[in-house]
Amino acid sequence: MSLKAETLKDIYRNFAHEKYLTKETKEFYVNLYDRDLRRFVTALRDNQIPSHSFFIAGQSGNGKSSVLNLLTTNYPKLEEIYIFKYIAGREVFLYEDIDIVDILLMIGYKLTQNSQTLQNKYFEKLQKLKDIKTGVLIESSYTSTKETDGINTKGYIGLGAKFFNIFKIGGDFEATYKINEEIRKDARKFFKLNKNSLIELINSIILDYKIELETDKELLIVLDDLEKKEDIDELFTKELYLLDELKLIKIITMPLHLQRTQTFATKDIREFGLKLSDYDGNVYQSDRDLLKEVIDKRIANKNIITEEAIDKAIEFSGGNLRQLIKLVHFSAEEALSFDEKFISIKEMQYSIEKLEREYSSKVMIMKGFLNTIREQKGIISETKEDLEYLSKSTKMELIFAYFNGIIWYDINPVIAKSLDIYSKMR
């Protein structure tokens, strides 16, 4: 049975912007990034480096999660090469507080969570590592390293105790770790001193996993949503290199503004994005047509939304998929609230104004920077302050990033009117 909308209530449901596409909603999928995605899949298929990291860059809300979530559905032959494991940051980590130790521990947990035997091995190896580092156990396989040389083992006694107590009391490891700040802090203190040993341990779990499954396939971890955290730059620039030492393939979504920095100059970065116009302002019709297809794919009854309303939604989407979906969702809500029979330009205008109000206070505070972006399509100098503003305004969706050989920025079209008004104020 088709999920496509026949009524306004169906539109309201089908354009819920908080959700990404899954196998159950695959009929809504539009291949927005066909050529770039084909190149990425080819590189993934033919990759010969067992610890390679692929970074996915793109504006928040451009459908990266849906692309990754449906990767094996749309390209099933990849499952002949890889065993896919997905870690959705929004579900696993506390967004306000993510550390490389959290990521490493959760990779180990996700690999073992469907096998009690493997999970027991994982927890036993973690406990054994603690016993060795605290001097409770002497084991030749864990030799002294630069991490712990010169550190009195007595100083370790008690360190990590709260974290390791999870294994004694049982319960849901993932949920307990996520919600308990003291446990996270305790784990980080212990494993920061033993990062190399933790990586060695997880590599041993990767091997155990492949042995248990009796497979020659490579393991592939998708780390999604990390880039949406407010203060994530330090993790990406100073700590994420540790993942290169894990003997599995990684696909990692990354903050857009970091992709052209020196830190990522040698990384394998794939860019995904749409634009309504090119850098010189010429209409980019092919991407506009794709956005119209996104709407058409979710609606069966074409009489419940006018073409004018669709065109306005596309124009004010700024080429951002999530914003397009929000505009249709809010306009359906407006039509339902006042017993309208269909979505017209009137309801779509309400949606635009609703989003404008949501962004209003942020626009007022950042008007100087936003005007610079509007006039120059980027920042002149990469000062710390400008880079911080660029990061914040991109994540807040006040500005959108576009690719055309070069990367450039423009303000979200929804905020243009507010910015004009606030710019006249002294």
PDB file of C-alpha atoms in Angstrom, residues 165-339:
ATOM      1  CA  ASN A 165      30.745  -0.847  38.062  1.00  0.00           C
ATOM      2  CA  ILE A 166      28.282  -0.918  35.120  1.00  0.00           C
ATOM      3  CA  PHE A 167      29.403  -4.461  34.376  1.00  0.00           C
ATOM      4  CA  LYS A 168      28.786  -5.585  37.946  1.00  0.00           C
ATOM      5  CA  ILE A 169      25.269  -4.217  38.266  1.00  0.00           C
ATOM      6  CA  GLY A 170      24.192  -5.208  34.745  1.00  0.00           C
ATOM      7  CA  GLY A 171      21.449  -3.316  32.938  1.00  0.00           C
ATOM      8  CA  ASP A 172      21.532  -1.383  29.679  1.00  0.00           C
ATOM      9  CA  PHE A 173      25.159  -0.361  29.079  1.00  0.00           C
ATOM     10  CA  GLU A 174      24.335   2.054  26.249  1.00  0.00           C
ATOM     11  CA  ALA A 175      21.552   3.900  28.083  1.00  0.00           C
ATOM     12  CA  THR A 176      23.430   4.023  31.401  1.00  0.00           C
ATOM     13  CA  TYR A 177      26.558   5.411  29.769  1.00  0.00           C
ATOM     14  CA  LYS A 178      24.599   8.050  27.864  1.00  0.00           C
ATOM     15  CA  ILE A 179      22.599   9.462  30.766  1.00  0.00           C
ATOM     16  CA  ASN A 180      25.151   9.208  33.591  1.00  0.00           C
ATOM     17  CA  GLU A 181      27.628  12.082  33.462  1.00  0.00           C
ATOM     18  CA  GLU A 182      29.767  10.750  36.328  1.00  0.00           C
ATOM     19  CA  ILE A 183      30.246   7.416  34.574  1.00  0.00           C
ATOM     20  CA  ARG A 184      31.274   9.148  31.336  1.00  0.00           C
ATOM     21  CA  LYS A 185      33.771  11.384  33.131  1.00  0.00           C
ATOM     22  CA  ASP A 186      35.201   8.402  34.987  1.00  0.00           C
ATOM     23  CA  ALA A 187      35.600   6.372  31.794  1.00  0.00           C
ATOM     24  CA  ARG A 188      37.339   9.258  30.045  1.00  0.00           C
ATOM     25  CA  LYS A 189      39.826   9.789  32.876  1.00  0.00           C
ATOM     26  CA  PHE A 190      40.838   6.140  32.761  1.00  0.00           C
ATOM     27  CA  PHE A 191      40.905   5.594  29.003  1.00  0.00           C
ATOM     28  CA  LYS A 192      42.555   8.927  28.158  1.00  0.00           C
ATOM     29  CA  LEU A 193      45.611   7.458  29.878  1.00  0.00           C
ATOM     30  CA  ASN A 194      45.150   4.208  27.968  1.00  0.00           C
ATOM     31  CA  LYS A 195      43.949   5.216  24.509  1.00  0.00           C
ATOM     32  CA  ASN A 196      46.350   2.964  22.629  1.00  0.00           C
ATOM     33  CA  SER A 197      45.389  -0.005  24.763  1.00  0.00           C
ATOM     34  CA  LEU A 198      41.691   0.705  24.176  1.00  0.00           C
ATOM     35  CA  ILE A 199      42.238   0.818  20.409  1.00  0.00           C
ATOM     36  CA  GLU A 200      44.200  -2.446  20.610  1.00  0.00           C
ATOM     37  CA  LEU A 201      41.324  -3.970  22.579  1.00  0.00           C
ATOM     38  CA  ILE A 202      38.678  -2.882  20.061  1.00  0.00           C
ATOM     39  CA  ASN A 203      40.777  -4.212  17.183  1.00  0.00           C
ATOM     40  CA  SER A 204      40.824  -7.569  18.974  1.00  0.00           C
ATOM     41  CA  ILE A 205      37.009  -7.403  19.248  1.00  0.00           C
ATOM     42  CA  ILE A 206      36.800  -6.677  15.511  1.00  0.00           C
ATOM     43  CA  LEU A 207      38.788  -9.861  14.889  1.00  0.00           C
ATOM     44  CA  ASP A 208      36.615 -11.829  17.347  1.00  0.00           C
ATOM     45  CA  TYR A 209      33.514 -10.560  15.544  1.00  0.00           C
ATOM     46  CA  LYS A 210      34.742 -11.754  12.138  1.00  0.00           C
ATOM     47  CA  ILE A 211      35.773 -15.130  13.565  1.00  0.00           C
ATOM     48  CA  GLU A 212      32.371 -15.683  15.174  1.00  0.00           C
ATOM     49  CA  LEU A 213      30.561 -14.790  11.953  1.00  0.00           C
ATOM     50  CA  GLU A 214      33.052 -16.852   9.913  1.00  0.00           C
ATOM     51  CA  THR A 215      33.213 -14.089   7.322  1.00  0.00           C
ATOM     52  CA  ASP A 216      35.840 -12.550   5.075  1.00  0.00           C
ATOM     53  CA  LYS A 217      33.760  -9.399   4.666  1.00  0.00           C
ATOM     54  CA  GLU A 218      35.180  -6.151   5.946  1.00  0.00           C
ATOM     55  CA  LEU A 219      33.491  -4.340   8.813  1.00  0.00           C
ATOM     56  CA  LEU A 220      32.128  -0.863   8.105  1.00  0.00           C
ATOM     57  CA  ILE A 221      30.931   1.593  10.744  1.00  0.00           C
ATOM     58  CA  VAL A 222      28.731   4.567   9.833  1.00  0.00           C
ATOM     59  CA  LEU A 223      29.111   7.405  12.353  1.00  0.00           C
ATOM     60  CA  ASP A 224      26.271   9.797  11.656  1.00  0.00           C
ATOM     61  CA  ASP A 225      25.135  13.054  13.283  1.00  0.00           C
ATOM     62  CA  LEU A 226      28.367  13.885  15.136  1.00  0.00           C
ATOM     63  CA  GLU A 227      28.689  17.100  13.132  1.00  0.00           C
ATOM     64  CA  LYS A 228      25.425  18.464  14.545  1.00  0.00           C
ATOM     65  CA  LYS A 229      26.852  18.947  18.029  1.00  0.00           C
ATOM     66  CA  GLU A 230      27.406  22.624  18.868  1.00  0.00           C
ATOM     67  CA  ASP A 231      31.057  22.443  19.965  1.00  0.00           C
ATOM     68  CA  ILE A 232      32.397  19.518  17.968  1.00  0.00           C
ATOM     69  CA  ASP A 233      35.360  21.102  16.147  1.00  0.00           C
ATOM     70  CA  GLU A 234      37.991  20.047  18.688  1.00  0.00           C
ATOM     71  CA  LEU A 235      36.888  16.420  18.511  1.00  0.00           C
ATOM     72  CA  PHE A 236      37.296  16.417  14.732  1.00  0.00           C
ATOM     73  CA  THR A 237      40.557  18.359  14.589  1.00  0.00           C
ATOM     74  CA  LYS A 238      42.388  16.899  17.594  1.00  0.00           C
ATOM     75  CA  GLU A 239      40.991  13.467  18.473  1.00  0.00           C
ATOM     76  CA  LEU A 240      39.235  11.792  15.569  1.00  0.00           C
ATOM     77  CA  TYR A 241      42.565  10.729  14.030  1.00  0.00           C
ATOM     78  CA  LEU A 242      42.545   7.872  16.550  1.00  0.00           C
ATOM     79  CA  LEU A 243      39.800   6.184  14.542  1.00  0.00           C
ATOM     80  CA  ASP A 244      42.315   5.719  11.714  1.00  0.00           C
ATOM     81  CA  GLU A 245      43.960   3.067  13.867  1.00  0.00           C
ATOM     82  CA  LEU A 246      40.836   0.905  13.992  1.00  0.00           C
ATOM     83  CA  LYS A 247      40.935  -1.999  11.549  1.00  0.00           C
ATOM     84  CA  LEU A 248      37.593  -1.309   9.919  1.00  0.00           C
ATOM     85  CA  ILE A 249      36.153   1.096   7.352  1.00  0.00           C
ATOM     86  CA  LYS A 250      34.556   4.293   8.650  1.00  0.00           C
ATOM     87  CA  ILE A 251      31.983   6.595   7.059  1.00  0.00           C
ATOM     88  CA  ILE A 252      31.795   9.767   9.159  1.00  0.00           C
ATOM     89  CA  THR A 253      29.590  12.809   8.644  1.00  0.00           C
ATOM     90  CA  MET A 254      31.625  15.925   9.408  1.00  0.00           C
ATOM     91  CA  PRO A 255      31.106  19.665  10.064  1.00  0.00           C
ATOM     92  CA  LEU A 256      30.826  21.467   6.769  1.00  0.00           C
ATOM     93  CA  HIS A 257      33.050  24.405   7.692  1.00  0.00           C
ATOM     94  CA  LEU A 258      36.029  22.142   8.506  1.00  0.00           C
ATOM     95  CA  GLN A 259      36.274  20.401   5.163  1.00  0.00           C
ATOM     96  CA  ARG A 260      38.627  22.906   3.520  1.00  0.00           C
ATOM     97  CA  THR A 261      40.853  23.390   6.574  1.00  0.00           C
ATOM     98  CA  GLN A 262      44.445  22.196   6.806  1.00  0.00           C
ATOM     99  CA  THR A 263      43.494  19.397   9.212  1.00  0.00           C
ATOM    100  CA  PHE A 264      41.392  17.692   6.547  1.00  0.00           C
ATOM    101  CA  ALA A 265      43.546  18.551   3.535  1.00  0.00           C
ATOM    102  CA  THR A 266      44.582  14.917   3.027  1.00  0.00           C
ATOM    103  CA  LYS A 267      41.301  13.279   4.049  1.00  0.00           C
ATOM    104  CA  ASP A 268      38.871  11.525   1.712  1.00  0.00           C
ATOM    105  CA  ILE A 269      35.945  13.974   1.807  1.00  0.00           C
ATOM    106  CA  ARG A 270      32.769  13.598  -0.236  1.00  0.00           C
ATOM    107  CA  GLU A 271      30.558  16.660  -0.650  1.00  0.00           C
ATOM    108  CA  PHE A 272      26.782  16.478  -1.066  1.00  0.00           C
ATOM    109  CA  GLY A 273      24.658  19.550  -1.645  1.00  0.00           C
ATOM    110  CA  LEU A 274      22.041  21.244  -3.813  1.00  0.00           C
ATOM    111  CA  LYS A 275      21.783  24.823  -5.022  1.00  0.00           C
ATOM    112  CA  LEU A 276      19.045  26.922  -6.563  1.00  0.00           C
ATOM    113  CA  SER A 277      21.536  29.162  -8.381  1.00  0.00           C
ATOM    114  CA  ASP A 278      25.236  29.035  -9.141  1.00  0.00           C
ATOM    115  CA  TYR A 279      27.867  31.393  -7.715  1.00  0.00           C
ATOM    116  CA  ASP A 280      27.079  34.057 -10.334  1.00  0.00           C
ATOM    117  CA  GLY A 281      23.345  33.927  -9.662  1.00  0.00           C
ATOM    118  CA  ASN A 282      22.313  31.868 -12.690  1.00  0.00           C
ATOM    119  CA  VAL A 283      19.339  29.581 -12.029  1.00  0.00           C
ATOM    120  CA  TYR A 284      20.331  25.945 -11.444  1.00  0.00           C
ATOM    121  CA  GLN A 285      17.207  24.289 -12.818  1.00  0.00           C
ATOM    122  CA  SER A 286      18.259  20.653 -12.405  1.00  0.00           C
ATOM    123  CA  ASP A 287      18.447  20.960  -8.607  1.00  0.00           C
ATOM    124  CA  ARG A 288      15.144  22.848  -8.501  1.00  0.00           C
ATOM    125  CA  ASP A 289      13.572  19.971 -10.435  1.00  0.00           C
ATOM    126  CA  LEU A 290      14.957  17.483  -7.913  1.00  0.00           C
ATOM    127  CA  LEU A 291      13.383  19.411  -5.036  1.00  0.00           C
ATOM    128  CA  LYS A 292      10.046  19.405  -6.852  1.00  0.00           C
ATOM    129  CA  GLU A 293      10.417  15.638  -7.244  1.00  0.00           C
ATOM    130  CA  VAL A 294      10.886  15.367  -3.463  1.00  0.00           C
ATOM    131  CA  ILE A 295       7.439  16.932  -3.005  1.00  0.00           C
ATOM    132  CA  ASP A 296       5.822  14.956  -5.833  1.00  0.00           C
ATOM    133  CA  LYS A 297       7.142  11.650  -4.457  1.00  0.00           C
ATOM    134  CA  ARG A 298       5.238  12.170  -1.204  1.00  0.00           C
ATOM    135  CA  ILE A 299       1.899  13.333  -2.626  1.00  0.00           C
ATOM    136  CA  ALA A 300      -0.548  11.266  -4.682  1.00  0.00           C
ATOM    137  CA  ASN A 301      -3.437  13.754  -4.810  1.00  0.00           C
ATOM    138  CA  LYS A 302      -2.047  16.768  -6.671  1.00  0.00           C
ATOM    139  CA  ASN A 303      -5.183  18.804  -5.902  1.00  0.00           C
ATOM    140  CA  ILE A 304      -4.274  19.338  -2.248  1.00  0.00           C
ATOM    141  CA  ILE A 305      -1.374  21.705  -2.954  1.00  0.00           C
ATOM    142  CA  THR A 306      -1.075  24.308  -5.706  1.00  0.00           C
ATOM    143  CA  GLU A 307       1.859  24.603  -8.093  1.00  0.00           C
ATOM    144  CA  GLU A 308       2.373  28.187  -6.900  1.00  0.00           C
ATOM    145  CA  ALA A 309       2.735  26.970  -3.320  1.00  0.00           C
ATOM    146  CA  ILE A 310       5.242  24.323  -4.414  1.00  0.00           C
ATOM    147  CA  ASP A 311       7.294  26.867  -6.373  1.00  0.00           C
ATOM    148  CA  LYS A 312       7.368  29.223  -3.388  1.00  0.00           C
ATOM    149  CA  ALA A 313       8.473  26.410  -1.065  1.00  0.00           C
ATOM    150  CA  ILE A 314      11.337  25.546  -3.409  1.00  0.00           C
ATOM    151  CA  GLU A 315      12.415  29.183  -3.738  1.00  0.00           C
ATOM    152  CA  PHE A 316      12.469  29.716   0.026  1.00  0.00           C
ATOM    153  CA  SER A 317      14.068  26.345   0.771  1.00  0.00           C
ATOM    154  CA  GLY A 318      17.444  27.722  -0.238  1.00  0.00           C
ATOM    155  CA  GLY A 319      18.119  24.298  -1.719  1.00  0.00           C
ATOM    156  CA  ASN A 320      17.956  22.754   1.751  1.00  0.00           C
ATOM    157  CA  LEU A 321      15.925  19.546   1.876  1.00  0.00           C
ATOM    158  CA  ARG A 322      14.887  19.805   5.520  1.00  0.00           C
ATOM    159  CA  GLN A 323      13.751  23.411   5.106  1.00  0.00           C
ATOM    160  CA  LEU A 324      11.691  22.444   2.063  1.00  0.00           C
ATOM    161  CA  ILE A 325       9.996  19.682   4.055  1.00  0.00           C
ATOM    162  CA  LYS A 326       9.421  22.023   7.008  1.00  0.00           C
ATOM    163  CA  LEU A 327       7.702  24.582   4.792  1.00  0.00           C
ATOM    164  CA  VAL A 328       5.275  22.017   3.374  1.00  0.00           C
ATOM    165  CA  HIS A 329       4.663  20.517   6.834  1.00  0.00           C
ATOM    166  CA  PHE A 330       3.861  23.894   8.418  1.00  0.00           C
ATOM    167  CA  SER A 331       1.620  24.906   5.511  1.00  0.00           C
ATOM    168  CA  ALA A 332      -0.357  21.657   5.912  1.00  0.00           C
ATOM    169  CA  GLU A 333      -0.752  22.444   9.611  1.00  0.00           C
ATOM    170  CA  GLU A 334      -2.053  25.912   8.738  1.00  0.00           C
ATOM    171  CA  ALA A 335      -4.526  24.547   6.188  1.00  0.00           C
ATOM    172  CA  LEU A 336      -5.805  21.948   8.652  1.00  0.00           C
ATOM    173  CA  SER A 337      -6.156  24.552  11.406  1.00  0.00           C
ATOM    174  CA  PHE A 338      -8.549  26.659   9.338  1.00  0.00           C
ATOM    175  CA  ASP A 339     -10.401  23.888   7.473  1.00  0.00           C
TER     176      ASP A 339
END
